[in-house]
PDB file of C-alpha atoms in Angstrom:
ATOM      1  CA  MET A 456      72.670  76.782  16.124  1.00 59.00           C
ATOM      2  CA  THR A 457      70.367  76.292  13.089  1.00 73.00           C
ATOM      3  CA  GLU A 458      66.920  75.271  12.719  1.00 75.00           C
ATOM      4  CA  ARG A 459      68.576  72.611  10.905  1.00 79.00           C
ATOM      5  CA  THR A 460      71.336  71.354  12.700  1.00 86.00           C
ATOM      6  CA  ASP A 461      68.929  71.272  15.749  1.00 90.00           C
ATOM      7  CA  GLY A 462      66.678  68.792  13.682  1.00 93.00           C
ATOM      8  CA  GLU A 463      69.740  66.299  12.496  1.00 94.00           C
ATOM      9  CA  ARG A 464      70.584  66.098  16.502  1.00 95.00           C
ATOM     10  CA  ASP A 465      67.166  65.374  17.295  1.00 95.00           C
ATOM     11  CA  ALA A 466      67.310  62.484  14.369  1.00 96.00           C
ATOM     12  CA  ILE A 467      70.403  60.988  15.525  1.00 96.00           C
ATOM     13  CA  LEU A 468      69.471  60.877  19.315  1.00 96.00           C
ATOM     14  CA  ALA A 469      65.675  59.414  18.161  1.00 96.00           C
ATOM     15  CA  ALA A 470      67.907  56.870  16.154  1.00 97.00           C
ATOM     16  CA  LEU A 471      70.008  55.435  19.271  1.00 97.00           C
ATOM     17  CA  VAL A 472      67.083  55.204  21.259  1.00 96.00           C
ATOM     18  CA  PRO A 473      66.281  51.477  20.059  1.00 97.00           C
ATOM     19  CA  VAL A 474      70.281  50.661  19.904  1.00 96.00           C
ATOM     20  CA  VAL A 475      70.367  51.910  23.602  1.00 96.00           C
ATOM     21  CA  HIS A 476      67.747  48.962  24.426  1.00 96.00           C
ATOM     22  CA  GLY A 477      69.125  46.246  22.130  1.00 96.00           C
ATOM     23  CA  ILE A 478      72.619  46.833  23.781  1.00 95.00           C
ATOM     24  CA  ALA A 479      71.059  46.488  27.580  1.00 95.00           C
ATOM     25  CA  ALA A 480      69.058  43.515  26.484  1.00 95.00           C
ATOM     26  CA  THR A 481      71.418  41.819  24.974  1.00 94.00           C
ATOM     27  CA  PHE A 482      74.002  42.231  28.130  1.00 91.00           C
ATOM     28  CA  GLY A 483      71.570  41.539  30.939  1.00 89.00           C
ATOM     29  CA  PRO A 484      70.708  43.093  34.173  1.00 87.00           C
ATOM     30  CA  VAL A 485      74.437  43.916  34.786  1.00 88.00           C
ATOM     31  CA  CYS A 486      74.325  46.634  31.863  1.00 92.00           C
ATOM     32  CA  GLU A 487      73.173  49.805  31.819  1.00 94.00           C
ATOM     33  CA  VAL A 488      73.123  52.583  28.729  1.00 96.00           C
ATOM     34  CA  VAL A 489      72.472  55.651  28.672  1.00 96.00           C
ATOM     35  CA  LEU A 490      71.755  58.478  25.698  1.00 96.00           C
ATOM     36  CA  HIS A 491      72.860  62.114  26.531  1.00 95.00           C
ATOM     37  CA  ASP A 492      71.978  65.022  24.815  1.00 94.00           C
ATOM     38  CA  TYR A 493      74.272  67.598  26.059  1.00 91.00           C
ATOM     39  CA  ARG A 494      72.384  70.687  25.051  1.00 89.00           C
ATOM     40  CA  ASP A 495      70.899  70.655  28.570  1.00 88.00           C
ATOM     41  CA  PRO A 496      73.114  69.173  30.926  1.00 85.00           C
ATOM     42  CA  GLU A 497      70.712  69.921  33.816  1.00 85.00           C
ATOM     43  CA  ARG A 498      68.333  66.962  32.229  1.00 89.00           C
ATOM     44  CA  SER A 499      70.478  65.372  29.792  1.00 91.00           C
ATOM     45  CA  VAL A 500      69.475  61.649  29.903  1.00 94.00           C
ATOM     46  CA  VAL A 501      67.334  60.925  26.961  1.00 95.00           C
ATOM     47  CA  THR A 502      66.912  57.666  27.612  1.00 96.00           C
ATOM     48  CA  VAL A 503      68.234  54.496  29.668  1.00 96.00           C
ATOM     49  CA  ALA A 504      67.953  51.162  29.217  1.00 95.00           C
ATOM     50  CA  GLY A 505      68.785  48.801  32.848  1.00 93.00           C
ATOM     51  CA  SER A 506      69.912  50.224  35.898  1.00 88.00           C
ATOM     52  CA  VAL A 507      73.840  50.140  37.462  1.00 88.00           C
ATOM     53  CA  THR A 508      73.855  53.626  38.522  1.00 86.00           C
ATOM     54  CA  GLY A 509      70.622  54.707  39.396  1.00 85.00           C
ATOM     55  CA  ARG A 510      70.106  57.224  35.734  1.00 86.00           C
ATOM     56  CA  THR A 511      66.498  58.139  34.901  1.00 90.00           C
ATOM     57  CA  ALA A 512      65.079  59.765  31.851  1.00 92.00           C
ATOM     58  CA  GLY A 513      65.523  63.462  32.118  1.00 92.00           C
ATOM     59  CA  GLY A 514      68.191  63.478  34.899  1.00 89.00           C
ATOM     60  CA  ALA A 515      71.553  65.335  34.951  1.00 86.00           C
ATOM     61  CA  MET A 516      74.858  64.152  33.188  1.00 84.00           C
ATOM     62  CA  SER A 517      77.324  63.106  35.325  1.00 82.00           C
ATOM     63  CA  GLU A 518      81.046  64.556  36.447  1.00 80.00           C
ATOM     64  CA  ILE A 519      82.150  62.531  33.344  1.00 82.00           C
ATOM     65  CA  GLY A 520      79.304  64.121  31.090  1.00 84.00           C
ATOM     66  CA  LEU A 521      81.305  67.465  32.655  1.00 85.00           C
ATOM     67  CA  ARG A 522      84.542  66.629  31.508  1.00 85.00           C
ATOM     68  CA  VAL A 523      83.532  65.673  27.835  1.00 86.00           C
ATOM     69  CA  LEU A 524      81.075  69.129  27.982  1.00 84.00           C
ATOM     70  CA  ALA A 525      84.240  70.689  29.155  1.00 84.00           C
ATOM     71  CA  ARG A 526      86.896  69.624  26.179  1.00 88.00           C
ATOM     72  CA  GLY A 527      84.120  70.932  23.808  1.00 87.00           C
ATOM     73  CA  ASP A 528      84.714  69.719  20.114  1.00 91.00           C
ATOM     74  CA  GLU A 529      88.214  68.207  21.385  1.00 90.00           C
ATOM     75  CA  ALA A 530      86.320  65.672  23.355  1.00 90.00           C
ATOM     76  CA  ALA A 531      87.449  61.723  22.171  1.00 91.00           C
ATOM     77  CA  ASP A 532      85.814  58.721  23.360  1.00 93.00           C
ATOM     78  CA  GLU A 533      86.534  57.254  26.423  1.00 90.00           C
ATOM     79  CA  LEU A 534      86.569  53.272  26.346  1.00 92.00           C
ATOM     80  CA  ASN A 535      86.912  50.537  29.514  1.00 90.00           C
ATOM     81  CA  TYR A 536      87.252  52.521  32.327  1.00 89.00           C
ATOM     82  CA  VAL A 537      86.576  51.445  35.475  1.00 87.00           C
ATOM     83  CA  THR A 538      85.056  53.689  38.602  1.00 84.00           C
ATOM     84  CA  ARG A 539      82.942  53.135  41.211  1.00 81.00           C
ATOM     85  CA  THR A 540      79.961  54.780  42.226  1.00 77.00           C
ATOM     86  CA  ARG A 541      79.509  56.159  45.898  1.00 76.00           C
ATOM     87  CA  ASN A 542      77.700  53.467  47.174  1.00 77.00           C
ATOM     88  CA  GLY A 543      80.744  51.439  46.319  1.00 78.00           C
ATOM     89  CA  THR A 544      79.789  49.319  43.170  1.00 81.00           C
ATOM     90  CA  ARG A 545      82.394  48.984  40.521  1.00 86.00           C
ATOM     91  CA  VAL A 546      81.686  49.996  37.133  1.00 88.00           C
ATOM     92  CA  LYS A 547      83.572  49.597  33.904  1.00 91.00           C
ATOM     93  CA  SER A 548      82.547  52.294  31.498  1.00 91.00           C
ATOM     94  CA  SER A 549      82.837  53.335  27.733  1.00 93.00           C
ATOM     95  CA  THR A 550      81.683  57.269  26.728  1.00 93.00           C
ATOM     96  CA  MET A 551      81.074  57.548  22.883  1.00 95.00           C
ATOM     97  CA  VAL A 552      80.505  61.189  21.842  1.00 95.00           C
ATOM     98  CA  LEU A 553      77.868  62.027  19.090  1.00 96.00           C
ATOM     99  CA  ARG A 554      79.030  64.438  16.763  1.00 95.00           C
ATOM    100  CA  ASP A 555      76.660  66.264  14.249  1.00 94.00           C
ATOM    101  CA  SER A 556      77.478  66.369  10.121  1.00 93.00           C
ATOM    102  CA  THR A 557      79.506  69.694  11.061  1.00 93.00           C
ATOM    103  CA  GLY A 558      81.690  67.525  14.107  1.00 93.00           C
ATOM    104  CA  ALA A 559      80.186  69.770  16.550  1.00 93.00           C
ATOM    105  CA  VAL A 560      80.027  66.939  19.665  1.00 93.00           C
ATOM    106  CA  PHE A 561      76.389  67.282  21.664  1.00 94.00           C
ATOM    107  CA  GLY A 562      75.778  64.345  23.201  1.00 94.00           C
ATOM    108  CA  ALA A 563      76.886  60.741  24.221  1.00 95.00           C
ATOM    109  CA  LEU A 564      76.251  57.030  24.511  1.00 96.00           C
ATOM    110  CA  CYS A 565      77.285  55.551  27.548  1.00 94.00           C
ATOM    111  CA  VAL A 566      77.698  51.958  28.308  1.00 95.00           C
ATOM    112  CA  ASN A 567      77.910  51.102  32.349  1.00 93.00           C
ATOM    113  CA  VAL A 568      78.235  47.590  32.825  1.00 91.00           C
ATOM    114  CA  ASP A 569      78.599  46.147  36.858  1.00 90.00           C
ATOM    115  CA  VAL A 570      81.781  44.394  37.609  1.00 85.00           C
ATOM    116  CA  GLY A 571      81.520  44.247  41.411  1.00 77.00           C
ATOM    117  CA  ALA A 572      80.165  40.527  41.167  1.00 62.00           C
ATOM    118  CA  VAL A 573      83.063  39.822  38.728  1.00 63.00           C
ATOM    119  CA  GLY A 574      85.190  40.845  41.173  1.00 64.00           C
ATOM    120  CA  ARG A 575      83.985  39.522  43.805  1.00 66.00           C
ATOM    121  CA  VAL A 576      84.680  36.002  42.164  1.00 64.00           C
ATOM    122  CA  GLN A 577      88.265  37.190  41.223  1.00 67.00           C
ATOM    123  CA  GLU A 578      88.784  37.757  45.056  1.00 70.00           C
ATOM    124  CA  LEU A 579      87.663  34.343  46.129  1.00 67.00           C
ATOM    125  CA  LEU A 580      89.205  32.547  43.667  1.00 67.00           C
ATOM    126  CA  GLY A 581      92.612  34.317  44.837  1.00 68.00           C
ATOM    127  CA  ALA A 582      91.979  33.654  48.192  1.00 69.00           C
ATOM    128  CA  LEU A 583      91.505  30.123  47.538  1.00 71.00           C
ATOM    129  CA  ALA A 584      94.628  30.060  45.544  1.00 68.00           C
ATOM    130  CA  GLY A 585      96.709  31.627  48.126  1.00 65.00           C
ATOM    131  CA  HIS A 586      98.020  34.716  46.550  1.00 58.00           C
ATOM    132  CA  ALA A 587      94.544  37.598  47.131  1.00 53.00           C
ATOM    133  CA  ALA A 588      95.593  41.073  46.380  1.00 53.00           C
ATOM    134  CA  GLU A 589      94.280  44.106  47.905  1.00 52.00           C
ATOM    135  CA  PRO A 590      92.081  45.519  45.124  1.00 52.00           C
ATOM    136  CA  ALA A 591      93.062  48.595  43.452  1.00 54.00           C
ATOM    137  CA  GLU A 592      91.524  52.056  44.825  1.00 58.00           C
ATOM    138  CA  LEU A 593      88.894  53.395  42.267  1.00 56.00           C
ATOM    139  CA  PRO A 594      88.023  57.273  41.720  1.00 60.00           C
ATOM    140  CA  THR A 595      84.806  57.904  43.066  1.00 57.00           C
ATOM    141  CA  THR A 596      82.064  59.224  40.315  1.00 63.00           C
ATOM    142  CA  THR A 597      78.960  60.717  40.957  1.00 58.00           C
ATOM    143  CA  PHE A 598      76.066  59.712  38.794  1.00 63.00           C
ATOM    144  CA  GLY A 599      73.184  61.623  40.061  1.00 60.00           C
ATOM    145  CA  ASN A 600      70.081  62.234  38.802  1.00 62.00           C
ATOM    146  CA  ASP A 601      69.733  66.234  39.430  1.00 59.00           C
ATOM    147  CA  ILE A 602      73.221  68.591  38.407  1.00 64.00           C
ATOM    148  CA  ASP A 603      73.173  70.149  42.137  1.00 68.00           C
ATOM    149  CA  SER A 604      74.389  66.714  43.645  1.00 71.00           C
ATOM    150  CA  VAL A 605      77.390  66.716  40.750  1.00 69.00           C
ATOM    151  CA  VAL A 606      78.095  70.276  41.160  1.00 72.00           C
ATOM    152  CA  ASP A 607      78.298  69.470  45.106  1.00 71.00           C
ATOM    153  CA  ALA A 608      80.554  66.518  44.845  1.00 72.00           C
ATOM    154  CA  LEU A 609      83.142  67.708  42.839  1.00 71.00           C
ATOM    155  CA  VAL A 610      83.059  70.701  45.251  1.00 74.00           C
ATOM    156  CA  ASP A 611      84.202  68.296  47.845  1.00 71.00           C
ATOM    157  CA  ALA A 612      86.245  66.461  45.478  1.00 72.00           C
ATOM    158  CA  HIS A 613      88.343  69.068  45.023  1.00 68.00           C
ATOM    159  CA  ARG A 614      88.214  70.916  48.793  1.00 65.00           C
ATOM    160  CA  SER A 615      89.452  67.368  50.263  1.00 63.00           C
ATOM    161  CA  ARG A 616      92.645  67.941  48.066  1.00 64.00           C
ATOM    162  CA  GLN A 617      93.339  71.130  49.847  1.00 58.00           C
ATOM    163  CA  ARG A 618      94.663  71.932  53.599  1.00 60.00           C
ATOM    164  CA  GLY A 619      91.358  73.166  55.105  1.00 66.00           C
ATOM    165  CA  SER A 620      88.873  75.833  54.735  1.00 74.00           C
ATOM    166  CA  TRP A 621      88.547  78.655  52.289  1.00 78.00           C
ATOM    167  CA  ALA A 622      90.028  80.878  54.718  1.00 78.00           C
ATOM    168  CA  GLU A 623      92.913  79.094  55.252  1.00 80.00           C
ATOM    169  CA  LEU A 624      93.668  78.926  51.609  1.00 82.00           C
ATOM    170  CA  ASP A 625      96.370  80.882  49.794  1.00 84.00           C
ATOM    171  CA  ARG A 626      95.657  82.486  46.661  1.00 86.00           C
ATOM    172  CA  ALA A 627      97.608  80.104  44.392  1.00 86.00           C
ATOM    173  CA  GLU A 628      95.182  77.273  46.049  1.00 83.00           C
ATOM    174  CA  ARG A 629      92.255  79.289  45.406  1.00 85.00           C
ATOM    175  CA  LEU A 630      93.107  79.547  41.886  1.00 87.00           C
ATOM    176  CA  GLU A 631      93.724  75.895  41.734  1.00 86.00           C
ATOM    177  CA  LEU A 632      90.562  75.031  42.986  1.00 84.00           C
ATOM    178  CA  PHE A 633      88.488  77.346  40.655  1.00 86.00           C
ATOM    179  CA  GLY A 634      90.537  76.305  37.697  1.00 86.00           C
ATOM    180  CA  GLY A 635      89.970  72.187  38.243  1.00 84.00           C
ATOM    181  CA  LEU A 636      86.444  72.712  38.640  1.00 84.00           C
ATOM    182  CA  ASP A 637      86.644  74.793  35.382  1.00 84.00           C
ATOM    183  CA  ALA A 638      88.566  71.877  33.749  1.00 82.00           C
ATOM    184  CA  ARG A 639      85.764  69.619  34.528  1.00 79.00           C
ATOM    185  CA  GLY A 640      82.804  71.484  33.302  1.00 80.00           C
ATOM    186  CA  VAL A 641      81.511  72.704  36.366  1.00 82.00           C
ATOM    187  CA  PHE A 642      80.871  75.822  34.965  1.00 83.00           C
ATOM    188  CA  ALA A 643      79.406  74.936  31.849  1.00 77.00           C
ATOM    189  CA  VAL A 644      75.998  74.690  34.231  1.00 78.00           C
ATOM    190  CA  ARG A 645      73.397  77.061  34.675  1.00 80.00           C
ATOM    191  CA  GLY A 646      73.966  78.782  38.161  1.00 83.00           C
ATOM    192  CA  ALA A 647      76.821  76.885  39.150  1.00 85.00           C
ATOM    193  CA  VAL A 648      79.140  79.779  40.262  1.00 87.00           C
ATOM    194  CA  GLU A 649      76.555  80.824  42.641  1.00 88.00           C
ATOM    195  CA  GLN A 650      76.444  77.115  44.039  1.00 85.00           C
ATOM    196  CA  VAL A 651      80.177  77.104  44.511  1.00 86.00           C
ATOM    197  CA  ALA A 652      79.814  80.377  45.858  1.00 86.00           C
ATOM    198  CA  ALA A 653      77.469  78.971  48.441  1.00 85.00           C
ATOM    199  CA  ARG A 654      79.434  75.591  48.917  1.00 82.00           C
ATOM    200  CA  LEU A 655      82.274  77.567  49.825  1.00 84.00           C
ATOM    201  CA  GLY A 656      80.928  80.108  51.985  1.00 86.00           C
ATOM    202  CA  ILE A 657      82.117  82.972  49.618  1.00 88.00           C
ATOM    203  CA  SER A 658      80.567  86.105  47.558  1.00 89.00           C
ATOM    204  CA  ARG A 659      79.117  85.353  44.249  1.00 88.00           C
ATOM    205  CA  ALA A 660      81.425  88.570  43.385  1.00 90.00           C
ATOM    206  CA  SER A 661      84.558  86.772  44.733  1.00 89.00           C
ATOM    207  CA  ALA A 662      83.786  83.418  43.226  1.00 88.00           C
ATOM    208  CA  TYR A 663      83.602  84.915  39.920  1.00 89.00           C
ATOM    209  CA  HIS A 664      86.716  86.824  40.576  1.00 90.00           C
ATOM    210  CA  TYR A 665      88.460  83.745  41.331  1.00 86.00           C
ATOM    211  CA  LEU A 666      86.893  81.809  38.478  1.00 88.00           C
ATOM    212  CA  SER A 667      88.416  84.759  35.961  1.00 89.00           C
ATOM    213  CA  GLN A 668      91.996  84.552  37.190  1.00 89.00           C
ATOM    214  CA  ALA A 669      92.147  81.358  37.415  1.00 87.00           C
ATOM    215  CA  ARG A 670      91.205  81.282  33.486  1.00 86.00           C
ATOM    216  CA  ALA A 671      93.236  83.996  33.311  1.00 86.00           C
ATOM    217  CA  ALA A 672      96.250  82.032  34.664  1.00 83.00           C
ATOM    218  CA  HIS A 673      95.749  79.188  32.422  1.00 75.00           C
ATOM    219  CA  ASP A 674      95.905  80.937  29.070  1.00 71.00           C
ATOM    220  CA  THR A 675      99.089  82.945  29.995  1.00 58.00           C
ATOM    221  CA  PRO A 676     101.728  81.549  28.510  1.00 49.00           C
ATOM    222  CA  THR A 677     104.567  80.288  30.663  1.00 43.00           C
ATOM    223  CA  GLY A 678     107.419  80.173  27.574  1.00 44.00           C
ATOM    224  CA  GLY A 679     109.459  82.285  26.129  1.00 38.00           C
ATOM    225  CA  SER A 680     109.342  83.519  22.686  1.00 32.00           C
ATOM    226  CA  ALA A 681     109.781  81.014  20.033  1.00 33.00           C
TER     227      ALA A 681
END
């Protein structure tokens, strides 16, 4: 990366800081706006206005940010998706990627709106009208200010879909676990392989082995010749 490119990216981020505060002020206390610099995943939050997910400046990127980071320059905006925080707050979010003049993705502008209050009103009105429905199950997203908590949450989420401890998994399931974590950007974080190894109770060498095998399996063509 050239010094000129770095300077351009810094200028874009600086120009967006007042935009972050302007959007949050416009929509009030139910809105949070977060500006990310993906050049430093462990401290990606440049500035934040509002308080929906508890993010603070200097905090780490979320699971969503890791997913965008994993997609690299192929990443696209993700608009109006609904998730919930680990404390149960229902959040509608939009993640808009930031690109420099070469088209390279280097950050994101994220808007989070607490829709829990709106949902509670809808449920109450539905109950009064006699046609209340069970709320849809929403995916849980970890919005942590440290990257370790985000990585741990992703490992735990993948393990919960498996059939037991690491020792009980067969080779295909182990490769699926590492492939899934890799696809969600976990291993783009410095020291993540060691952290995942410790979480699973395996050696660092074993973790690197399964990661390498998972990537090789992903890159191997499955079809015949054209």
